Coordinates of C-alpha atoms and ligand atoms in Angstrom, one line a residue:
Chain A
X452 CA 0.0 0.0 0.0
X453 CA 2.9 2.3 0.8
X454 CA 4.2 2.0 -2.7
X455 CA 0.8 3.0 -4.2
X456 CA 0.7 6.0 -1.9
X457 CA 4.2 7.2 -2.6
X458 CA 3.9 6.9 -6.3
X459 CA 0.5 8.7 -6.2
X460 CA 2.0 11.4 -4.1
X461 CA 4.9 11.8 -6.5
X462 CA 2.5 12.7 -9.3
X463 CA 0.7 15.2 -7.1
X464 CA 3.9 16.9 -6.1
X465 CA 5.0 17.2 -9.7
X466 CA 1.7 18.8 -10.5
X467 CA 1.6 21.4 -7.7
X468 CA 5.3 22.2 -8.3
X469 CA 4.8 23.3 -11.9
X470 CA 2.2 26.0 -11.5
X471 CA 3.1 27.5 -14.8
X472 CA 2.3 24.1 -16.4
X473 CA -1.2 24.2 -14.8
X474 CA -2.1 27.5 -16.4
X475 CA -0.5 26.6 -19.8
X476 CA -2.3 23.4 -20.1
X477 CA -5.6 25.2 -19.5
X478 CA -4.8 27.6 -22.3
X479 CA -5.7 25.4 -25.3
X480 CA -9.1 24.3 -24.0
X481 CA -9.9 27.8 -23.0
X482 CA -9.0 28.9 -26.5
X483 CA -11.4 26.3 -27.9
X484 CA -14.1 27.4 -25.5
X485 CA -13.8 31.1 -26.3
X486 CA -12.9 31.0 -30.0
X487 CA -15.4 28.3 -31.0
X488 CA -18.0 29.2 -28.3
X489 CA -18.3 32.8 -29.2
X490 CA -17.2 32.4 -32.9
X491 CA -19.6 29.7 -33.9
X492 CA -22.2 30.7 -31.4
X493 CA -24.3 32.9 -33.8
X494 CA -24.2 30.3 -36.6
X495 CA -25.2 27.6 -34.1
X496 CA -28.1 29.7 -32.8
X497 CA -29.2 30.6 -36.3
X498 CA -29.4 27.0 -37.1
X499 CA -31.8 26.6 -34.2
X500 CA -29.4 24.5 -32.2
X501 CA -29.3 26.8 -29.1
X502 CA -26.4 28.2 -27.2
X503 CA -23.0 26.8 -28.4
X504 CA -21.2 27.8 -25.2
X505 CA -23.5 25.5 -23.3
X506 CA -22.8 22.8 -25.8
X507 CA -19.1 23.0 -26.0
X508 CA -18.3 23.6 -22.3
X509 CA -18.6 19.8 -21.4
X510 CA -16.6 19.1 -24.5
X511 CA -13.6 21.3 -23.5
X512 CA -13.7 19.9 -20.0
X513 CA -13.5 16.4 -21.4
X514 CA -10.7 17.6 -23.7
X515 CA -8.7 18.9 -20.7
X516 CA -9.1 15.7 -18.8
X517 CA -8.2 13.6 -21.9
X518 CA -4.9 15.3 -22.6
X519 CA -3.9 15.7 -19.0
X520 CA -4.5 12.0 -18.1
X521 CA -3.1 10.4 -21.2
X522 CA 0.1 12.5 -21.0
X523 CA 0.6 11.6 -17.3
X524 CA 0.8 8.0 -18.4
X525 CA 3.1 8.8 -21.3
X526 CA 5.4 10.7 -18.9
X527 CA 6.8 7.3 -18.2
X528 CA 8.9 7.9 -21.4
X529 CA 10.7 10.7 -19.5
X530 CA 11.3 8.5 -16.5
X531 CA 12.7 5.9 -18.8
X532 CA 14.9 8.6 -20.4
X533 CA 16.1 10.1 -17.1
X534 CA 16.5 6.6 -15.5
X535 CA 14.1 6.9 -12.6
X536 CA 12.0 4.1 -14.0
X537 CA 14.8 1.6 -13.2
X538 CA 14.6 2.6 -9.5
X539 CA 11.0 1.6 -9.4
X540 CA 11.5 -1.6 -11.5
X541 CA 13.9 -3.2 -9.0
X542 CA 12.0 -2.2 -5.9
X543 CA 10.8 -5.1 -3.8
X544 CA 7.1 -4.4 -4.3
X545 CA 4.7 -6.0 -6.9
X546 CA 5.0 -3.9 -10.0
X547 CA 1.2 -3.7 -10.2
X548 CA 1.4 -1.4 -7.1
X549 CA 3.9 0.9 -8.8
X550 CA 1.8 1.3 -11.9
X551 CA -1.5 1.7 -10.0
X552 CA 0.0 4.4 -7.9
X553 CA 1.3 6.2 -11.0
X554 CA -2.0 5.8 -12.8
X555 CA -4.1 6.9 -9.8
X556 CA -1.8 9.9 -9.4
X557 CA -2.2 10.8 -13.1
X558 CA -6.0 10.4 -12.8
X559 CA -6.1 12.6 -9.8
X560 CA -4.1 15.4 -11.4
X561 CA -6.3 15.2 -14.6
X562 CA -9.4 15.4 -12.5
X563 CA -8.1 18.5 -10.8
X564 CA -7.4 20.0 -14.2
X565 CA -10.9 19.1 -15.3
X566 CA -12.4 20.8 -12.3
X567 CA -10.3 23.9 -13.0
X568 CA -11.6 23.9 -16.5
X569 CA -15.2 23.6 -15.2
X570 CA -14.5 26.8 -13.2
X571 CA -13.2 28.5 -16.3
X572 CA -16.3 27.5 -18.2
X573 CA -18.5 28.9 -15.4
X574 CA -16.6 32.2 -15.5
X575 CA -17.1 32.3 -19.3
X576 CA -20.8 32.2 -18.8
X577 CA -21.6 28.5 -18.8
X578 CA -24.4 27.4 -16.5
X579 CA -25.5 23.8 -15.5
X580 CA -29.2 23.3 -16.4
X581 CA -32.0 21.1 -15.3
X582 CA -33.3 18.3 -17.5
X583 CA -36.6 20.0 -17.9
X584 CA -35.1 23.4 -18.4
X585 CA -36.3 24.8 -15.1
X586 CA -33.4 27.0 -14.2
X587 CA -29.9 26.4 -13.0
X588 CA -29.0 23.0 -11.6
X589 CA -25.9 23.3 -9.3
X590 CA -26.4 19.8 -8.1
X591 CA -25.2 18.7 -11.5
X592 CA -21.7 19.6 -10.5
X593 CA -21.0 16.6 -8.3
X594 CA -22.4 14.3 -11.0
X595 CA -20.1 16.0 -13.5
X596 CA -17.2 15.3 -11.0
X597 CA -18.0 11.6 -11.3
X598 CA -17.7 11.6 -15.0
X599 CA -14.5 13.8 -14.9
X600 CA -13.0 11.2 -12.5
X601 CA -14.0 8.3 -14.8
X602 CA -12.6 9.9 -17.9
X603 CA -9.4 10.6 -16.1
X604 CA -9.0 7.0 -14.9
X605 CA -9.7 5.5 -18.3
X606 CA -7.2 7.6 -20.1
X607 CA -4.6 7.6 -17.3
X608 CA -4.7 3.8 -17.5
X609 CA -4.5 3.9 -21.3
X610 CA -1.6 6.3 -21.0
X611 CA 0.2 4.0 -18.6
X612 CA -0.3 1.1 -21.0
X613 CA 1.2 3.2 -23.8
X614 CA 4.0 4.5 -21.5
X615 CA 5.0 0.9 -20.7
X616 CA 5.3 0.1 -24.3
X617 CA 6.8 3.0 -26.3
X618 CA 10.5 3.8 -25.8
X619 CA 11.2 6.9 -27.9
X620 CA 9.9 10.2 -29.1
X621 CA 8.9 8.9 -32.5
X622 CA 6.5 6.5 -31.0
X623 CA 5.1 9.3 -28.9
X624 CA 4.5 11.6 -31.9
X625 CA 2.8 8.8 -33.8
X626 CA 0.4 8.1 -31.0
X627 CA -0.3 11.8 -30.6
X628 CA -1.3 12.1 -34.2
X629 CA -3.0 8.8 -34.8
X630 CA -4.6 8.1 -31.4
X631 CA -5.0 11.2 -29.2
X632 CA -6.3 13.7 -31.8
X633 CA -8.8 11.2 -33.3
X634 CA -10.0 10.3 -29.8
X635 CA -10.7 14.0 -29.3
X636 CA -12.3 14.9 -32.6
X637 CA -14.5 11.8 -32.8
X638 CA -15.7 12.2 -29.2
X639 CA -18.5 14.7 -29.9
X640 CA -16.6 17.3 -27.8
X641 CA -16.9 19.9 -30.5
X642 CA -19.9 18.9 -32.6
X643 CA -23.0 16.7 -32.1
X644 CA -22.6 13.0 -33.0
X645 CA -25.9 12.9 -34.8
X646 CA -26.6 12.2 -38.5
X647 CA -22.9 11.5 -39.2
X648 CA -23.6 8.6 -41.5
X649 CA -23.4 4.9 -40.7
X650 CA -19.6 4.4 -40.8
X651 CA -18.6 7.5 -38.9
X652 CA -21.3 6.8 -36.2
X653 CA -19.9 3.4 -35.9
X654 CA -16.4 4.7 -35.4
X655 CA -17.6 7.3 -32.8
X656 CA -19.1 4.4 -30.8
X657 CA -15.6 2.9 -30.5
X658 CA -14.3 6.1 -29.0
X659 CA -14.1 5.8 -25.2
X660 CA -14.1 9.6 -24.8
X661 CA -17.5 9.8 -26.6
X662 CA -19.2 8.0 -23.6
X663 CA -17.4 10.4 -21.2
X664 CA -18.4 13.5 -23.1
X665 CA -21.9 12.2 -23.5
X666 CA -22.3 11.6 -19.8
X667 CA -20.7 14.9 -18.9
X668 CA -23.0 16.8 -21.2
X669 CA -26.0 14.8 -20.1
X670 CA -25.6 15.6 -16.4
X671 CA -24.5 19.2 -17.0
X672 CA -27.1 20.5 -19.4
X673 CA -29.8 17.9 -19.6
X674 CA -31.5 16.9 -22.7
X675 CA -34.3 19.5 -23.0
X676 CA -32.4 22.0 -25.1
X677 CA -30.6 19.9 -27.6
X678 CA -32.5 16.8 -28.6
X679 CA -29.2 15.1 -29.5
X680 CA -27.3 15.5 -26.2
X681 CA -28.3 12.4 -24.5
X682 CA -27.2 9.9 -27.1
X683 CA -26.6 7.0 -24.8
X684 CA -27.7 7.1 -21.2
X685 CA -26.3 7.8 -17.7
X686 CA -25.9 4.2 -16.6
X687 CA -24.7 2.9 -19.9
X688 CA -22.0 5.7 -20.1
X689 CA -20.9 4.9 -16.6
X690 CA -20.7 1.2 -17.1
X691 CA -18.8 1.4 -20.3
X692 CA -16.3 3.8 -18.7
X693 CA -15.9 1.6 -15.7
X694 CA -15.4 -1.5 -17.9
X695 CA -12.8 0.3 -20.0
X696 CA -11.0 1.6 -16.9
X697 CA -10.8 -2.0 -15.6
X698 CA -9.5 -3.3 -19.0
X699 CA -6.9 -0.6 -19.4
X700 CA -5.7 -0.9 -15.8
X701 CA -5.3 -4.6 -16.3
X702 CA -3.4 -4.0 -19.5
X703 CA -1.1 -1.5 -18.0
X704 CA -0.3 -3.8 -15.1
X705 CA 0.5 -6.6 -17.4
X706 CA 2.7 -4.5 -19.8
X707 CA 4.5 -2.8 -16.9
X708 CA 5.3 -6.1 -15.2
X709 CA 7.0 -7.3 -18.4
X710 CA 9.4 -4.3 -18.8
X711 CA 13.0 -5.2 -19.2
X712 CA 15.8 -2.7 -19.6
Chain B
X1008 CA 25.9 -14.8 -1.1
X1009 CA 25.9 -14.6 -4.9
X1010 CA 26.2 -17.8 -6.9
X1011 CA 26.1 -17.7 -10.7
X1012 CA 26.2 -20.9 -12.8
X1013 CA 26.6 -21.0 -16.6
X1014 CA 24.9 -17.7 -17.0
X1015 CA 24.4 -16.7 -20.7
X1016 CA 22.6 -13.8 -22.4
X1017 CA 22.1 -13.4 -26.1
X1018 CA 20.6 -10.4 -27.9
X1019 CA 19.5 -11.9 -31.2
X1020 CA 22.6 -13.3 -32.8
X1021 CA 25.0 -11.5 -30.4
X1022 CA 26.1 -13.2 -27.2
X1023 CA 26.8 -10.5 -24.6
X1024 CA 27.5 -12.9 -21.7
X1025 CA 28.9 -16.4 -22.4
X1026 CA 28.5 -19.1 -19.9
X1027 CA 30.0 -17.5 -16.9
X1028 CA 30.3 -19.1 -13.4
X1029 CA 31.4 -17.5 -10.2
X1030 CA 30.7 -17.1 -6.5
X1031 CA 30.9 -14.1 -4.2
X1032 CA 31.1 -14.7 -0.4
X1033 CA 29.1 -12.9 2.2
X1034 CA 30.9 -9.6 3.2
X1035 CA 33.2 -9.8 0.3
X1036 CA 34.1 -6.9 -2.0
X1037 CA 34.1 -8.3 -5.5
X1038 CA 35.3 -6.3 -8.6
X1039 CA 34.2 -7.0 -12.1
X1040 CA 36.7 -5.6 -14.6
X1041 CA 36.6 -5.7 -18.4
X1042 CA 36.9 -3.5 -21.5
X1043 CA 33.9 -1.6 -22.7
X1044 CA 31.2 -4.0 -24.0
X1045 CA 32.6 -6.9 -22.1
X1046 CA 29.2 -7.7 -20.6
X1047 CA 29.5 -6.3 -17.1
X1048 CA 26.4 -4.3 -17.1
X1049 CA 24.4 -7.0 -18.8
X1050 CA 25.5 -9.4 -16.0
X1051 CA 24.4 -7.0 -13.3
X1052 CA 21.1 -6.5 -15.0
X1053 CA 20.5 -10.2 -14.9
X1054 CA 21.5 -10.4 -11.3
X1055 CA 19.1 -7.6 -10.4
X1056 CA 16.0 -8.9 -12.1
X1057 CA 16.1 -6.3 -14.9
X1058 CA 16.9 -8.8 -17.7
X1059 CA 15.9 -12.4 -18.0
X1060 CA 18.9 -14.7 -18.6
X1061 CA 18.9 -16.8 -21.8
X1062 CA 20.4 -19.7 -19.8
X1063 CA 22.0 -20.5 -16.5
X1064 CA 21.2 -20.1 -12.8
X1065 CA 21.5 -17.3 -10.3
X1066 CA 21.2 -17.4 -6.5
X1067 CA 21.1 -14.2 -4.5
X1068 CA 21.2 -14.9 -0.8
X1069 CA 19.6 -18.2 -1.7
X1070 CA 16.9 -16.8 -3.9
X1071 CA 16.5 -17.2 -7.6
X1072 CA 15.7 -13.7 -8.8
X1073 CA 13.2 -14.9 -11.4
X1074 CA 11.3 -17.1 -9.0
X1075 CA 11.5 -15.2 -5.7
X1076 CA 11.6 -11.8 -7.3
X1077 CA 10.5 -9.8 -4.3
X1078 CA 12.7 -11.5 -1.8
X1079 CA 15.7 -11.1 -4.1
X1080 CA 14.9 -7.5 -4.7
X1081 CA 14.7 -6.8 -1.0
X1082 CA 18.2 -8.2 -0.4
X1083 CA 20.1 -6.0 -2.8
X1084 CA 20.7 -2.3 -3.4
X1085 CA 22.0 -1.0 -6.7
X1086 CA 23.7 2.0 -8.2
X1087 CA 23.2 1.9 -11.9
X1088 CA 25.7 2.9 -14.5
X1089 CA 23.3 5.6 -15.7
X1090 CA 21.5 8.0 -13.4
X1091 CA 18.3 6.8 -11.8
X1092 CA 17.2 9.7 -9.6
X1093 CA 14.0 11.6 -9.8
X1094 CA 15.2 15.1 -10.7
X1095 CA 11.8 16.7 -9.9
X1096 CA 12.0 15.7 -6.3
X1097 CA 14.3 16.8 -3.5
X1098 CA 17.2 14.7 -2.2
X1099 CA 15.3 13.9 0.9
X1100 CA 12.2 12.9 -1.0
X1101 CA 14.2 10.6 -3.2
X1102 CA 15.6 8.9 -0.1
X1103 CA 12.1 8.8 1.5
X1104 CA 10.5 7.2 -1.6
X1105 CA 13.2 4.6 -1.7
X1106 CA 12.8 3.9 2.0
X1107 CA 9.0 3.4 1.5
X1108 CA 9.4 1.2 -1.6
X1109 CA 11.9 -1.0 0.4
X1110 CA 9.6 -1.3 3.5
X1111 CA 12.0 0.6 5.9
X1112 CA 10.0 1.4 9.0
X1113 CA 9.4 5.1 9.6
X1114 CA 11.6 5.6 12.6
X1115 CA 14.6 3.7 11.1
X1116 CA 14.0 5.5 7.8
X1117 CA 14.2 9.0 9.3
X1118 CA 17.4 8.2 11.3
X1119 CA 19.1 6.5 8.5
X1120 CA 18.3 9.1 5.9
X1121 CA 19.9 11.7 8.1
X1122 CA 22.9 9.6 8.9
X1123 CA 23.6 8.7 5.2
X1124 CA 22.9 12.2 3.9
X1125 CA 25.3 13.6 6.4
X1126 CA 27.9 10.9 5.6
X1127 CA 27.8 11.8 1.9
X1128 CA 27.7 15.5 2.7
X1129 CA 24.3 16.2 1.2
X1130 CA 22.4 17.0 4.4
X1131 CA 22.6 20.8 3.8
X1132 CA 21.1 20.3 0.3
X1133 CA 18.4 17.9 1.3
X1134 CA 15.6 20.3 0.5
X1135 CA 16.8 21.1 -3.0
X1136 CA 15.5 19.5 -6.2
X1137 CA 17.9 16.9 -7.5
X1138 CA 17.9 18.4 -11.0
X1139 CA 19.8 21.3 -9.5
X1140 CA 22.6 19.0 -8.2
X1141 CA 26.0 18.6 -9.9
X1142 CA 26.9 15.3 -11.4
X1143 CA 29.1 14.3 -8.4
X1144 CA 26.3 15.2 -5.9
X1145 CA 23.8 13.1 -7.8
X1146 CA 26.2 10.2 -7.8
X1147 CA 26.8 10.5 -4.0
X1148 CA 23.0 10.6 -3.5
X1149 CA 22.5 7.5 -5.5
X1150 CA 25.1 5.7 -3.5
X1151 CA 23.6 6.9 -0.2
X1152 CA 20.2 5.7 -1.4
X1153 CA 21.6 2.3 -2.3
X1154 CA 22.6 1.8 1.4
X1155 CA 19.4 3.1 2.9
X1156 CA 17.6 -0.2 3.3
X1157 CA 20.7 -2.0 4.7
X1158 CA 21.0 -4.3 1.7
X1159 CA 22.9 -7.6 2.1
X1160 CA 24.4 -7.0 -1.4
X1161 CA 25.2 -3.7 -3.0
X1162 CA 25.8 -3.6 -6.8
X1163 CA 27.9 -0.6 -7.9
X1164 CA 28.1 -0.3 -11.7
X1165 CA 30.9 2.2 -12.3
X1166 CA 30.0 4.3 -9.3
X1167 CA 32.9 6.7 -9.7
X1168 CA 32.1 7.6 -13.3
X1169 CA 32.4 11.3 -13.6
X1170 CA 33.7 12.0 -10.1
X1171 CA 36.8 14.0 -9.2
X1172 CA 39.7 12.3 -7.4
X1173 CA 38.6 13.6 -4.0
X1174 CA 35.1 12.3 -4.4
X1175 CA 36.3 9.0 -5.7
X1176 CA 38.6 8.6 -2.8
X1177 CA 36.0 9.5 -0.3
X1178 CA 33.4 7.3 -1.9
X1179 CA 35.5 4.2 -1.6
X1180 CA 36.4 5.1 2.0
X1181 CA 32.6 5.1 2.8
X1182 CA 31.9 2.0 0.8
X1183 CA 34.7 0.2 2.5
X1184 CA 33.5 1.5 5.9
X1185 CA 29.9 0.4 5.4
X1186 CA 31.2 -3.0 4.0
X1187 CA 33.1 -3.5 7.3
X1188 CA 30.5 -2.1 9.7
X1189 CA 27.4 -3.6 8.1
X1190 CA 29.0 -6.6 6.5
X1191 CA 27.5 -5.6 3.1
X1192 CA 28.6 -7.7 0.2
X1193 CA 29.8 -5.3 -2.6
X1194 CA 29.8 -6.2 -6.3
X1195 CA 31.4 -3.4 -8.3
X1196 CA 32.6 -2.6 -11.7
X1197 CA 35.1 0.1 -12.6
X1198 CA 37.5 1.1 -15.3
X1199 CA 40.0 2.5 -12.7
X1200 CA 42.4 -0.3 -11.8
X1201 CA 43.7 1.5 -8.8
X1202 CA 40.3 1.5 -7.2
X1203 CA 39.8 -2.2 -7.8
X1204 CA 43.2 -2.9 -6.4
X1205 CA 42.5 -0.8 -3.3
X1206 CA 39.0 -2.0 -2.3
X1207 CA 38.4 -5.4 -3.8
X1208 CA 39.1 -8.7 -2.1
X1209 CA 38.8 -10.5 -5.3
X1210 CA 38.7 -9.5 -9.0
X1211 CA 37.1 -11.1 -12.0
X1212 CA 38.3 -10.0 -15.5
X1213 CA 35.8 -10.3 -18.2
X1214 CA 36.3 -10.0 -21.9
X1215 CA 34.0 -10.7 -24.9
X1216 CA 31.3 -11.9 -22.5
X1217 CA 33.5 -14.5 -20.8
X1218 CA 35.4 -14.5 -17.5
X1219 CA 39.1 -14.8 -18.5
X1220 CA 40.6 -14.8 -14.9
X1221 CA 39.4 -14.6 -11.4
X1222 CA 41.4 -14.2 -8.1
X1223 CA 43.0 -11.6 -5.8
X1224 CA 45.0 -8.8 -7.2
X1225 CA 48.2 -10.5 -6.3
X1226 CA 47.1 -13.7 -7.9
X1227 CA 46.2 -12.0 -11.2
X1228 CA 49.6 -10.2 -11.2
X1229 CA 51.4 -13.5 -10.5
X1230 CA 49.5 -15.3 -13.1
X1231 CA 50.4 -12.8 -15.8
X1232 CA 53.8 -12.1 -14.5
X1233 CA 53.2 -8.4 -14.3
X1234 CA 53.8 -5.8 -11.6
X1235 CA 50.6 -3.8 -11.6
X1236 CA 46.9 -4.7 -12.0
X1237 CA 46.7 -2.4 -15.0
X1238 CA 49.4 -4.5 -16.8
X1239 CA 47.8 -7.7 -15.7
X1240 CA 44.5 -6.4 -17.1
X1241 CA 46.1 -5.6 -20.4
X1242 CA 47.9 -8.9 -20.5
X1243 CA 44.6 -10.7 -20.0
X1244 CA 42.4 -8.7 -22.3
X1245 CA 44.9 -7.6 -25.0
X1246 CA 45.5 -4.0 -25.9
X1247 CA 43.3 -3.8 -29.0
X1248 CA 40.2 -1.7 -28.8
X1249 CA 36.8 -3.3 -28.7
X1250 CA 34.3 -2.4 -31.3
X1251 CA 31.9 -5.1 -32.1
X1252 CA 28.3 -4.4 -31.3
X1253 CA 29.2 -1.0 -30.0
X1254 CA 27.0 2.1 -30.2
X1255 CA 28.3 5.6 -30.7
X1256 CA 28.5 6.4 -26.9
X1257 CA 30.6 3.3 -26.4
X1258 CA 32.8 4.4 -29.2
X1259 CA 33.3 7.9 -27.7
X1260 CA 34.1 6.5 -24.3
X1261 CA 36.6 4.2 -25.8
X1262 CA 38.2 7.1 -27.7
X1263 CA 38.4 9.1 -24.5
X1264 CA 39.9 6.1 -22.7
X1265 CA 42.5 5.6 -25.4
X1266 CA 43.9 9.1 -24.9
X1267 CA 44.0 8.7 -21.2
X1268 CA 46.0 5.6 -21.4
X1269 CA 48.7 6.9 -23.7
Ligands
ATP2789 N1 19.6 -4.4 -25.1 C1 20.6 -4.8 -25.8 N2 20.4 -5.1 -27.1 C2 21.5 -5.5 -27.9 N3 22.8 -5.5 -27.5 C3 23.0 -5.1 -26.2 C4 22.0 -4.7 -25.3 N4 22.5 -4.4 -24.1 C5 23.8 -4.6 -24.3 N5 24.1 -5.0 -25.5 C6 25.5 -5.4 -26.0 O1 26.1 -6.3 -25.1 C7 27.4 -6.0 -25.0 C8 27.8 -5.9 -23.5 O2 27.2 -4.7 -23.0 P1 27.4 -4.2 -21.5 O3 26.7 -3.0 -21.3 O4 27.1 -5.4 -20.6 O5 29.0 -3.9 -21.4 P2 29.8 -3.4 -20.2 O6 30.8 -4.4 -19.9 O7 29.0 -2.9 -19.1 O8 30.6 -2.2 -20.9 P3 30.9 -0.7 -20.3 O9 32.2 -0.8 -19.7 O10 31.0 0.1 -21.6 O11 29.8 -0.3 -19.5 C9 27.8 -4.8 -25.8 O12 28.3 -5.2 -27.0 C10 26.4 -4.1 -26.0 O13 26.4 -3.5 -27.2
MG2790 MG1 28.6 -1.1 -18.2

């Protein structure tokens, strides 16, 4: 247990020590929120689709959590480079504890980033709404926290699996272009996943983040305003995320236990 | 304490370690010498559960590192040839993390971290991030960390790499002291013959993945009819440079070494 705790703590310390990094990594999602939210807002409203800030806020929160969590796992590449990885590989604790500690730490950090982004959205004018449209629903925030945590866990575990496998920067670049960006664009973070055509719809159903965004959007703005918000449903989203988290955690533990240097 | 039988490691076609057999007694300081690429680090990696041997048997304090992984890992400490500290944490935090991973009880941990950091003259800098340390300070911290959990065996892979003569001298004094006080078995590699001559009880010379001679410094000199360990080493391994299977870093180190020897 001590090993899980100390590896978790390490991730948190790194997070709180790089205050500049906290702000910088909120920059891109904030840009999306403001540029797209206010830029596309009028077009969106004219098309009768409602308020685009309301629509995109859950999307950029999910984006923040996705990037933060998946990179925390891939940071293992740096530990490999700077050698610290070896110290944890020869430690007399089951490697599964090391990797779980790291992953939980990464997920915690990503959740904190997600919550900060939620605050940025609230400042920008976003308001959580009731399902039936009856005013503001501040109770939605804790429910959003659950989805933020689940997204963070799924992608921190996926990041850890990747981090246990890739050994160089080229691999990292490849994954960035061919995995992380598609995960983001096909998740429904920026546009509704309705009427996309059979093939594309099918692909979006394979994107784990789509379930996270759907759940997040569902609890935050309900389904009264946009008929297409609640594509799946609360329990289904949560179950799929939980199952994926379990699968990725298992995979990362297996891959990490096999590392030789 | 360490028993190795017919240990072999191949990378694809290339055999890095060829059927080596040796034993190291409890409390012994054992030096592993050999030209670049001889297979010293590869052997240490197999001994410390980082690489799976292609063939052969290993016993560390009675445990086979691939069967009783955790028990084996608990009984040794290691200073790797390349750095292995967490630069983003302070010296104290690096020690603390190690202590927790190695199940050192809190009270012992606090005492021993202070004692070791003071011994290696790092106590004043304990609250500084390791990335702000000089190369020598990092090296000292890694060695202090290796001793933290009172290992029965300490592996030191070129621990004096990049240290000035003062630090090297002091380091071996500490290692020798801890070896005597705590009866730690020390398994070291180095390219400085004088160090091996000074601290090691016995020396094994490795070349092209095989052990070519093993014995005390005096025995090696007698065997080769030479008057210094350096000459004995050259007589055993020849004076040509090694280059098969080498990468560019190896080549550069060899180049630097060549100029030092002339
Ligand atoms: N992962 C690997 N894949 C392929 N070849 C390897 C690998 N690791 C080591 N080798 C090769 O095995 C040989 C022995 O390497 P090793 O690092 O054990 O040498 P060494 O005796 O420690 O040398 P040095 O004094 O330079 O540290 C070298 O030729 C090296 O290129
Ligand atoms: Mg080596």
